[in-house]
CSV table of C-alpha atoms and ligand atoms in Angstrom, one decimal:
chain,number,residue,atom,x,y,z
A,1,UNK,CA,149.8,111.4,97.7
A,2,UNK,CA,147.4,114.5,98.2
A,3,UNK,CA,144.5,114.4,100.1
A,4,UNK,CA,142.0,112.7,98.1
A,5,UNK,CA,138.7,114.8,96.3
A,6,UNK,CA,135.8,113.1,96.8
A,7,UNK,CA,132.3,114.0,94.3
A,8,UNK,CA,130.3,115.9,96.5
A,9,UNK,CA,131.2,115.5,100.4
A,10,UNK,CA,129.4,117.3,103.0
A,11,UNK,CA,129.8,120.7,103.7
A,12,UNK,CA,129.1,121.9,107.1
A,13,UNK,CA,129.6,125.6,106.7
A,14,UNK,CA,127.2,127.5,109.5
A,15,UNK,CA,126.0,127.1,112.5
A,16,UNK,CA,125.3,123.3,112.4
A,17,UNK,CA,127.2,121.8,115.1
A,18,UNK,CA,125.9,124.9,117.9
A,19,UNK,CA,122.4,123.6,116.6
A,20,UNK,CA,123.0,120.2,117.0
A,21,UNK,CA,124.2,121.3,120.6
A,22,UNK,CA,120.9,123.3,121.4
A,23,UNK,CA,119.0,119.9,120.3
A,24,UNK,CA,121.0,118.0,123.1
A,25,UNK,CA,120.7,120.7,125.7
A,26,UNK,CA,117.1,120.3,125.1
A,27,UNK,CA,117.1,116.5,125.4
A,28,UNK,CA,114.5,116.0,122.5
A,29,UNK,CA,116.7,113.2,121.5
A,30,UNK,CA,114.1,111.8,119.7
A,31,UNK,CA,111.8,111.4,116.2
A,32,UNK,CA,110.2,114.7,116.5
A,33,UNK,CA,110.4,117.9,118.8
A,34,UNK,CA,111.2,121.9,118.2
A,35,UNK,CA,114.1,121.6,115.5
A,36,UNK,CA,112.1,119.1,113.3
A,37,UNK,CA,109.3,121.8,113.6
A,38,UNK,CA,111.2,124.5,112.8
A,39,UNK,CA,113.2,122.4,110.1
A,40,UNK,CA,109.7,122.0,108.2
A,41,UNK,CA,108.9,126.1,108.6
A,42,UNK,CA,111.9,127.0,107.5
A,43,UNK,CA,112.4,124.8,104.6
A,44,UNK,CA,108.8,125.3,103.9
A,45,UNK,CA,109.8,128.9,103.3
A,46,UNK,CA,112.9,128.2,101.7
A,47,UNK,CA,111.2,126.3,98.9
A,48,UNK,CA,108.0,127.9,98.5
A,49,UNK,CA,105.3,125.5,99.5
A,50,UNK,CA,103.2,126.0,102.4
A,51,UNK,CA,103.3,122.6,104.2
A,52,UNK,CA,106.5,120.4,104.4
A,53,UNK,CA,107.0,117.1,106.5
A,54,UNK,CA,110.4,115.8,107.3
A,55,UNK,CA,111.2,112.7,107.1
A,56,UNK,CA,114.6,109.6,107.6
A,57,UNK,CA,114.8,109.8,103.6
A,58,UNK,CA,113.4,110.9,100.0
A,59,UNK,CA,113.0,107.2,99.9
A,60,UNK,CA,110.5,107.6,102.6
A,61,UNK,CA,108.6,110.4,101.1
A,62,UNK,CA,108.1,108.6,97.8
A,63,UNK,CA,106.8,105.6,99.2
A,64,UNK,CA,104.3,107.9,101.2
A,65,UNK,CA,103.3,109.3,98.0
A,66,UNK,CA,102.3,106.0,96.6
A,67,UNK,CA,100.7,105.0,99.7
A,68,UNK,CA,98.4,108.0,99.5
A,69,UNK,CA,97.8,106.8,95.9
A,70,UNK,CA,96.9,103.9,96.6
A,71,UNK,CA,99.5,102.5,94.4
A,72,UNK,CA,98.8,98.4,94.0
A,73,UNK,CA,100.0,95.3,91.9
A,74,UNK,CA,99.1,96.3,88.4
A,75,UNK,CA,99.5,99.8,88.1
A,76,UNK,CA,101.8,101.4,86.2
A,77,UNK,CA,103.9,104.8,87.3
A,78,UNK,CA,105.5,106.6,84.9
A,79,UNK,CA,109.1,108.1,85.4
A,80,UNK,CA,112.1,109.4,84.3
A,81,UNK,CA,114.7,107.0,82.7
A,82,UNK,CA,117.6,109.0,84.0
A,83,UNK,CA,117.6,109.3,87.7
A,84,UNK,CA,118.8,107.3,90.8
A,85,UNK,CA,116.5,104.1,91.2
A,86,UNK,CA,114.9,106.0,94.3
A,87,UNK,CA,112.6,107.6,92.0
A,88,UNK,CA,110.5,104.4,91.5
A,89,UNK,CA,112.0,101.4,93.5
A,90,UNK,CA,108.9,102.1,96.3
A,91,UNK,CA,106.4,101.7,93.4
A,92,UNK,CA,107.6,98.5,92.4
A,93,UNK,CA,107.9,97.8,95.7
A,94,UNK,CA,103.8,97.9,95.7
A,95,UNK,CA,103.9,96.0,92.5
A,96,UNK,CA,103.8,98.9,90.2
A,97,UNK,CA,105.0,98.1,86.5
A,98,UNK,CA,107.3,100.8,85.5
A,99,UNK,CA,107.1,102.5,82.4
A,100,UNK,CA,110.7,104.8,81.9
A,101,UNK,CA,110.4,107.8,79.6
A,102,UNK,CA,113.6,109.4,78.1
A,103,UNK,CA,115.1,112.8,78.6
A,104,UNK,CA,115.5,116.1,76.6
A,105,UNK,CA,119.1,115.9,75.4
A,106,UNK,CA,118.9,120.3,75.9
A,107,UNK,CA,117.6,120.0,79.7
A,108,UNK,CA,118.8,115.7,80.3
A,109,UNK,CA,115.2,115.8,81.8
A,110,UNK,CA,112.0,114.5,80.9
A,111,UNK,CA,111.6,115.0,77.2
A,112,UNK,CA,107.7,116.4,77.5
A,113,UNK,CA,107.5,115.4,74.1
A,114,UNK,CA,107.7,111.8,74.8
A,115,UNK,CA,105.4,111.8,77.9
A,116,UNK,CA,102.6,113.1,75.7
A,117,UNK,CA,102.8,110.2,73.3
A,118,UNK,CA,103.1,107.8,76.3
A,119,UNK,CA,99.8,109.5,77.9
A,120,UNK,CA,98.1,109.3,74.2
A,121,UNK,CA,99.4,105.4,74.1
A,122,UNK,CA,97.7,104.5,77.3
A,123,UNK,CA,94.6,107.3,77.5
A,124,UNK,CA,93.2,105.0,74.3
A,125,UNK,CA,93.5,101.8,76.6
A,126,UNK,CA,91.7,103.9,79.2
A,127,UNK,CA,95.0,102.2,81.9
A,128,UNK,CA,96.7,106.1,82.7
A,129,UNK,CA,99.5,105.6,85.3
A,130,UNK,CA,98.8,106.3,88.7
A,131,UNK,CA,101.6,108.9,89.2
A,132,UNK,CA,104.5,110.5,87.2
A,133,UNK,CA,107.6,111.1,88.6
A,134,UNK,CA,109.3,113.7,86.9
A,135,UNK,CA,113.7,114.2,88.5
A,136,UNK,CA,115.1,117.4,88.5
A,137,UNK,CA,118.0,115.8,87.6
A,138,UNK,CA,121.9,117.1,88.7
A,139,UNK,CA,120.5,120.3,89.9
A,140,UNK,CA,118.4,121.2,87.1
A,141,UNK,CA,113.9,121.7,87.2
A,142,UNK,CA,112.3,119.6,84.5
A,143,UNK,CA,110.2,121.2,82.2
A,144,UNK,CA,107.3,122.2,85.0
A,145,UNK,CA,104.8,124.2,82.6
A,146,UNK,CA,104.5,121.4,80.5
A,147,UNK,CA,104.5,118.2,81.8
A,148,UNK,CA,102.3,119.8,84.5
A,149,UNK,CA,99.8,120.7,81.6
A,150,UNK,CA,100.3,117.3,80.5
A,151,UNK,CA,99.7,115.6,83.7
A,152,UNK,CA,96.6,118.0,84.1
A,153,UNK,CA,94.8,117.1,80.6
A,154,UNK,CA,95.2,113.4,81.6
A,155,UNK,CA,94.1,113.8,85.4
A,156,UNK,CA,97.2,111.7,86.6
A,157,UNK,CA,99.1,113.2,89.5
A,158,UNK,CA,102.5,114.7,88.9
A,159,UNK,CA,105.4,114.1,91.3
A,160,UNK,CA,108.4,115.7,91.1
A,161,UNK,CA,111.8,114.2,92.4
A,162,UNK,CA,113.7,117.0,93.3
A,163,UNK,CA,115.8,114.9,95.3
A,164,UNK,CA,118.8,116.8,93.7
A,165,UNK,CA,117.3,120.3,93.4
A,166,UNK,CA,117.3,122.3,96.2
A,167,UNK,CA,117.5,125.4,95.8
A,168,UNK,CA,117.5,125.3,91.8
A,169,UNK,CA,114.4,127.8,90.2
A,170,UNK,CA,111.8,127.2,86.9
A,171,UNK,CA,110.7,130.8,85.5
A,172,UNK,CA,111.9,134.0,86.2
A,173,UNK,CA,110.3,137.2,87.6
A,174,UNK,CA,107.2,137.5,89.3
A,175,UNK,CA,106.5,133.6,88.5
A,176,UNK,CA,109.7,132.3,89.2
A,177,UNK,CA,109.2,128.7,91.3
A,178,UNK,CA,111.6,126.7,93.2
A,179,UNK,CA,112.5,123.1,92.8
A,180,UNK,CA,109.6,120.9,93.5
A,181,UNK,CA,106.9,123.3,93.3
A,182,UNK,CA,104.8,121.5,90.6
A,183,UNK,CA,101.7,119.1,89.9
A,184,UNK,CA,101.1,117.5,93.1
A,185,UNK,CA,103.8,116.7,95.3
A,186,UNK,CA,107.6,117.6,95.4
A,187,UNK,CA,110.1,115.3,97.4
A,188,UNK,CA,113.9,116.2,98.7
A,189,UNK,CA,116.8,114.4,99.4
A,190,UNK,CA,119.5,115.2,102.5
A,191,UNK,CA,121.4,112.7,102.0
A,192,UNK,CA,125.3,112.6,102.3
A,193,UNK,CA,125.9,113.9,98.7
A,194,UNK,CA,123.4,116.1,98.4
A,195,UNK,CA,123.3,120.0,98.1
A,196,UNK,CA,122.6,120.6,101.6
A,197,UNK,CA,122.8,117.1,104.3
A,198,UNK,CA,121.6,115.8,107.2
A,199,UNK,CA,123.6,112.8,107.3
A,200,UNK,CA,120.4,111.3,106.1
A,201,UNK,CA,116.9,112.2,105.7
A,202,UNK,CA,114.2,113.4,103.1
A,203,UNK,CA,110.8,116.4,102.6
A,204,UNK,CA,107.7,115.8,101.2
A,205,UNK,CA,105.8,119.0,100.1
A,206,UNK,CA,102.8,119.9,98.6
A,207,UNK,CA,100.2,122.8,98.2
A,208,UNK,CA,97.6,120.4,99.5
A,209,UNK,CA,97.7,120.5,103.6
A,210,UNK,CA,95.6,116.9,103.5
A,211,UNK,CA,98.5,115.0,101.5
A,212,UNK,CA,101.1,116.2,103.7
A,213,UNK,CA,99.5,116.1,106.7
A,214,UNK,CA,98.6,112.5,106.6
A,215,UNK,CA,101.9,112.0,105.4
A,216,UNK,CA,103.3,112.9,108.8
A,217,UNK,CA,100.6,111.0,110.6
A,218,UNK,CA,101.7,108.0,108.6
A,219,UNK,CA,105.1,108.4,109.4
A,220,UNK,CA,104.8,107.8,113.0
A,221,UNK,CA,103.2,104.7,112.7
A,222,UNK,CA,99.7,106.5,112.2
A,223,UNK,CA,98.9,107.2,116.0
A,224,UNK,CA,95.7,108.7,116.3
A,225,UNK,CA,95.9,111.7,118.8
A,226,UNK,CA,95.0,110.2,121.8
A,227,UNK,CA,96.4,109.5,125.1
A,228,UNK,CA,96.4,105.8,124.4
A,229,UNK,CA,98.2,103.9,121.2
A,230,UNK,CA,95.1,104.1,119.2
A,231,UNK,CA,96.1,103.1,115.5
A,232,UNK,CA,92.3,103.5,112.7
A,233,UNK,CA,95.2,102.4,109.9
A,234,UNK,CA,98.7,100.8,109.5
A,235,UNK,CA,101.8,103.6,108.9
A,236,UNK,CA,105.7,103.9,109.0
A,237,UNK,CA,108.4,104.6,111.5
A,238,UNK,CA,110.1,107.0,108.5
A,239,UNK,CA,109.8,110.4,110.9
A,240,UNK,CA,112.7,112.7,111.2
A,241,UNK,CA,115.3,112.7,115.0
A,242,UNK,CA,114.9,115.8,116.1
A,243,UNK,CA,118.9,115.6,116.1
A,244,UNK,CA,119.3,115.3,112.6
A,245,UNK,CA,116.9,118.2,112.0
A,246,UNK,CA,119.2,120.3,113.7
A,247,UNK,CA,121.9,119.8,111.3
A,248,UNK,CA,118.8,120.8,108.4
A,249,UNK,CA,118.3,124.1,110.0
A,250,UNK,CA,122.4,124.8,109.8
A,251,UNK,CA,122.2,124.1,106.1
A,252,UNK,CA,119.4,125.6,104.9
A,253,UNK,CA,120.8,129.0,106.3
A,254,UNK,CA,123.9,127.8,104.1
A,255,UNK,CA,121.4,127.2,100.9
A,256,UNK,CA,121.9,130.7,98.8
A,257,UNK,CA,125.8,130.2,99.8
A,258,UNK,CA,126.1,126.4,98.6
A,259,UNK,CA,124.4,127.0,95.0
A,260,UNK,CA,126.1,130.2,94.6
A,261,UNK,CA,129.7,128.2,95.0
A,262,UNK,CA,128.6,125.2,93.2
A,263,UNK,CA,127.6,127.1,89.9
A,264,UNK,CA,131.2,129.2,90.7
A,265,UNK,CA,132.8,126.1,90.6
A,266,UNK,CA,131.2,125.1,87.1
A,267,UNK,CA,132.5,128.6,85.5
A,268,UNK,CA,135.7,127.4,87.2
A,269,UNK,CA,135.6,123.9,85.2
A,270,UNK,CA,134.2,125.6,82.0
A,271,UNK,CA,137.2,128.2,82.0
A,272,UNK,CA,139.8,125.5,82.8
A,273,UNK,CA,138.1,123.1,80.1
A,274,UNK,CA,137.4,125.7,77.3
A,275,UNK,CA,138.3,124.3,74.1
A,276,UNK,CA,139.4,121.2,74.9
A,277,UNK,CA,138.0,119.2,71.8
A,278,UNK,CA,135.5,116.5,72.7
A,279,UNK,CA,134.8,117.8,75.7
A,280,UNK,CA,131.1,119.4,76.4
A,281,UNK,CA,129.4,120.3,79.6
A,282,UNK,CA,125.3,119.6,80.8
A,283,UNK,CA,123.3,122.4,79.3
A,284,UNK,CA,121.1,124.8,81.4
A,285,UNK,CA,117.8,124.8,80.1
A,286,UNK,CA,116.6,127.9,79.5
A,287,UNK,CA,113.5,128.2,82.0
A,288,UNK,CA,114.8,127.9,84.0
A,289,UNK,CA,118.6,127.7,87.0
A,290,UNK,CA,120.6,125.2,87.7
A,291,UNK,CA,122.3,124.7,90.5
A,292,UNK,CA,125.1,122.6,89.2
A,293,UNK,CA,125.0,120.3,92.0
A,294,UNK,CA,127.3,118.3,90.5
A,295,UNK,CA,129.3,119.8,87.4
A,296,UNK,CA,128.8,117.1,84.5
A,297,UNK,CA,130.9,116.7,81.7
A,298,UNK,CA,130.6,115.0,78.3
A,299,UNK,CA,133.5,113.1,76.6
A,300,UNK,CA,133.0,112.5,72.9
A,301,UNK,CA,134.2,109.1,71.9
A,302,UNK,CA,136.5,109.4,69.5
A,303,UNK,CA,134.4,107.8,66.9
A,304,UNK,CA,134.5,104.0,68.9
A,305,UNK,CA,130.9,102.7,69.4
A,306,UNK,CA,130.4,101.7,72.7
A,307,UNK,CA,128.8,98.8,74.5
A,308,UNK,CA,125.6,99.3,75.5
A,309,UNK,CA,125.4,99.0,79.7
A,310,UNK,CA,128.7,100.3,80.1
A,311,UNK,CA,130.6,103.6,80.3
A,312,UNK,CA,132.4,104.2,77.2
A,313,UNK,CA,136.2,103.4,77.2
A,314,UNK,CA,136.9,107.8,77.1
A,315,UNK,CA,135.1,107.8,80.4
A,316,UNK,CA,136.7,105.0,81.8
A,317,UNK,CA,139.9,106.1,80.7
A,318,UNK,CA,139.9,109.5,82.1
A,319,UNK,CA,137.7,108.5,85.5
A,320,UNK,CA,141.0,106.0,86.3
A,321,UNK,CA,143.2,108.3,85.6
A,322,UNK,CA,141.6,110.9,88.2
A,323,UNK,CA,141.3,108.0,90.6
A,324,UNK,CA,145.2,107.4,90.0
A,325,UNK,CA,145.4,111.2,91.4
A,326,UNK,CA,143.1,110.1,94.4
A,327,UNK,CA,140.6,111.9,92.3
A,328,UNK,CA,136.6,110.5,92.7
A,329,UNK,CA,134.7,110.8,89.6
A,330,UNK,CA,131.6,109.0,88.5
A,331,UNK,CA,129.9,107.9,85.3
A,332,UNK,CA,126.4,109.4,85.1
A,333,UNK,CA,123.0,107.7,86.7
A,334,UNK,CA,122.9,104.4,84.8
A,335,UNK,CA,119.5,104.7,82.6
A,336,UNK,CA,116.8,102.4,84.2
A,337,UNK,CA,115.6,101.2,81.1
A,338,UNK,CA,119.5,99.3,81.2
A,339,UNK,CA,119.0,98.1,85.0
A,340,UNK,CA,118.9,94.6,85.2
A,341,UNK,CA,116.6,94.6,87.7
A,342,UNK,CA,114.3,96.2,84.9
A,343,UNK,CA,114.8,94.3,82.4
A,344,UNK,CA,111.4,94.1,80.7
A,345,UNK,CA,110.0,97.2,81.1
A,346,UNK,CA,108.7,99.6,78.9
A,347,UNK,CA,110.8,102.5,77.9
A,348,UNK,CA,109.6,105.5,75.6
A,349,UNK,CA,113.0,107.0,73.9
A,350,UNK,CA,116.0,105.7,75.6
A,351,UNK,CA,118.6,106.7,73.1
A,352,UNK,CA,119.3,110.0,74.7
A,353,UNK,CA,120.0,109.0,78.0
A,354,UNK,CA,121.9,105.8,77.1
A,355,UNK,CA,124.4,108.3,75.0
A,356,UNK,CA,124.6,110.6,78.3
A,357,UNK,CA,125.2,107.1,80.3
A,358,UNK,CA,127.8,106.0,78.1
A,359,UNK,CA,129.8,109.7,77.9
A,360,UNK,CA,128.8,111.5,81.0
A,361,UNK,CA,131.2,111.7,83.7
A,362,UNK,CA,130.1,113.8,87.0
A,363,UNK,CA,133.3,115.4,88.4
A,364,UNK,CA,134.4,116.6,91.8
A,365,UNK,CA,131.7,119.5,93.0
A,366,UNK,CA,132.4,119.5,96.2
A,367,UNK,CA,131.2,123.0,98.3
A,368,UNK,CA,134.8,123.1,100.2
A,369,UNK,CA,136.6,122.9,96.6
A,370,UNK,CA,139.3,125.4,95.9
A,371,UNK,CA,140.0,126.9,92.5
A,372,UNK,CA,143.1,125.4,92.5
A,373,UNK,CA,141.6,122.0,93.7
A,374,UNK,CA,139.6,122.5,90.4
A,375,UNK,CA,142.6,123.1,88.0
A,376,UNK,CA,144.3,120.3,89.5
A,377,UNK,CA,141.6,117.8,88.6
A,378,UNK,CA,141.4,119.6,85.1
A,379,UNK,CA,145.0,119.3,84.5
A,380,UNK,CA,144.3,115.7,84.7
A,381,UNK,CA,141.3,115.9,82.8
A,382,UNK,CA,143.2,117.3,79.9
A,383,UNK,CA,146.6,115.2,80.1
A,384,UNK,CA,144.4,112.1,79.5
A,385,UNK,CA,142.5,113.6,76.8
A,386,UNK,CA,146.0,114.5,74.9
A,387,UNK,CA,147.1,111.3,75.3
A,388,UNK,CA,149.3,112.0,77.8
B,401,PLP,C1,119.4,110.7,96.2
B,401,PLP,C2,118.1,110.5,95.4
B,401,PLP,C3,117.0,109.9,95.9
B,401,PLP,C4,117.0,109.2,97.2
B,401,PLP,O1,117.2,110.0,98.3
B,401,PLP,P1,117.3,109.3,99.8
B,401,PLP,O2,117.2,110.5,100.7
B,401,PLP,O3,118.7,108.8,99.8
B,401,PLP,O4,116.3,108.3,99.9
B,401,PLP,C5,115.8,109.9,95.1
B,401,PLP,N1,115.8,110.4,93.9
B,401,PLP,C6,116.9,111.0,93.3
B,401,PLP,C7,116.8,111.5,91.9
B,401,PLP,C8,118.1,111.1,94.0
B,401,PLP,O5,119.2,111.6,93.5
């Protein structure tokens, strides 16, 4: 059997491992030091925002976020209904209710449309969330103009999960803005999948030096500076090892390079695919650029209503059938308002993203992937679809 294509595996392509050499030779082996520093500078140039803190995890910078909110048993957050549970799991964490609202089916990100009825619903009961966490989901910005206008009017702080976005733009020209450069706070994710990896590990940005800056303090357990452990408040051991940081620097220098292959390899999966009936592709909304993080396609149904909860039976069919060819393929982020684990919660919409759920299948996107790897995957793609 060929060697097996996995989703989105990490791409090492620079200078990472001579980087990750320099942080041994300097022995700062440890939670902080030059290359976290110069991570932070780097990246902070790289997305646009002047103060970045790097952390072990978006996870981490979220549940910094509501901890500078104050975020408490009672209140609700707002967020997308199709992302990754990361996006809210730290607010419920602090007893937050959740409240999911429902994508765009032209961007698959937060329909505006719905947040401003969900703002009018609870501006009336004078309960506005304490945050909403817009995703910029599989590579592609939300709509920033106007759910930041929205979030504005309303005086409840935007946060935007761009956890999947690096290195994705909203606007063009002289106002163009990078991924998580909107409302309040943008996170990032470096996780194992992601556009560009540490192994593990997570920014939080922000135009506001206070909310990052306290951030970091938190994240080492909120030392005070002093000589002695001197602690005015309780933090977190979330900071990022200088080691891992060193990998960060190595792939941010790889950024341009990686987006520039991933949306290659979506012209490479729309040219194989092209007319394949049933068969449609996530739309770039037109604000904006995606960076096709992962390259998501749609499978029509063939007219079978499926269960609710699951993938349909297309997707299955076709995501075994790659997996027969050592071939990893995955359904689309399960819509929160279907988690279990959410089982009551309030949901504005939810049709649109349980359809993408049901007939969304994210295919192999991998950085290292080969044309040929691509039409091999699609040659499988289209014998199942024929019935073959
Ligand atoms: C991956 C991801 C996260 C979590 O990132 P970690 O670094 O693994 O904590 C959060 N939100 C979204 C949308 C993600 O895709």
């Amino acid at each position: 059997m060929s060697k097996r294509i996995f989703l989105s595996p990490p791409w090492m392509g620079g200078r990472e491992r001579a980087l990750v050499e320099e942080a041994f030779a300097s022995n700062y082996i440890a939670p902080c030091g030059p290359m976290v520093d110069r991570f932070e500078r780097e990246f902070a140039a790289a997305a646009g925002i002047p103060n970045a803190c790097a952390l072990s995890s978006c996870t981490a910078a979220l549940d910094l976020l509501f901890h500078e909110l104050g975020v408490e048993h009672g209140d609700t957050v707002f967020c997308s209904d199709l992302t990754f549970v990361a996006s809210v799991a730290p607010a419920v964490h602090r007893g937050a209710v959740p409240v999911f609202i429902d994508c765009d089916e032209a961007t698959w990100t937060m329909d505006p449309r719905l947040l401003e009825e969900a703002l009018g619903d609870v501006a009336r009961t004078g309960r506005l969330p304490k945050a909403v966490v817009a995703v910029d989901l599989y590579g592609q910005c939300c709509d920033y103009g106007r759910i930041e206008a929205l979030c504005a009017a309303h005086g409840v702080p935007l946060i935007v999960d761009a956890a999947e976005a690096l290195g994705a733009v909203y606007g063009a020209g002289q106002r163009v803005r990078h991924a998580g450069d909107a409302g309040w706070a943008g996170v990032y994710s470096f996780n194992g999948n992601k556009i560009i990896t540490t192994s593990g590990g997570g920014m939080l940005a922000s135009r506001d030096a206070g909310v990052v800056e306290r951030a970091r303090m938190r994240s080492q357990q909120a030392r005070e500076a002093q000589v002695w452990y001197e602690h005015r408040a309780l933090g977190y051991n979330y900071r990022m090892s200088n080691v891992v940081a060193a990998i960060g620097v190595g792939q941010l220098e790889m950024l341009d390079t990686i987006v520039a292959k991933k949306r290659q390899i979506f012209e490479w999966y729309r040219e194989e695919l092209a007319g394949v009936a049933g068969l449609g592709f996530m739309p770039e909304a037109g604000y904006g650029r995606c960076t096709r993080w992962l390259t998501v396609v749609t499978l029509e149904d063939g007219g079978q209503r499926s269960e609710a909860g699951v993938p349909s039976e297309t997707v299955e069919r076709v995501r075994l059938a790659l997996e027969a060819a050592n071939i990893e393929a995955r359904p689309v982020w399960k819509p929160m308002h279907l988690q279990p684990v959410f089982g009551a919660a309030r949901v504005y919409g939810g049709a649109v993203s349980g359809q993408l759920f049901a007939g969304g299948l994210c295919v192999p996107s991998g950085t290292g992937l080969a044309r040929q790897d691509v039409s091999y995957v699609c040659d499988r793609i289209r014998g199942v679809l024929a019935g073959r």
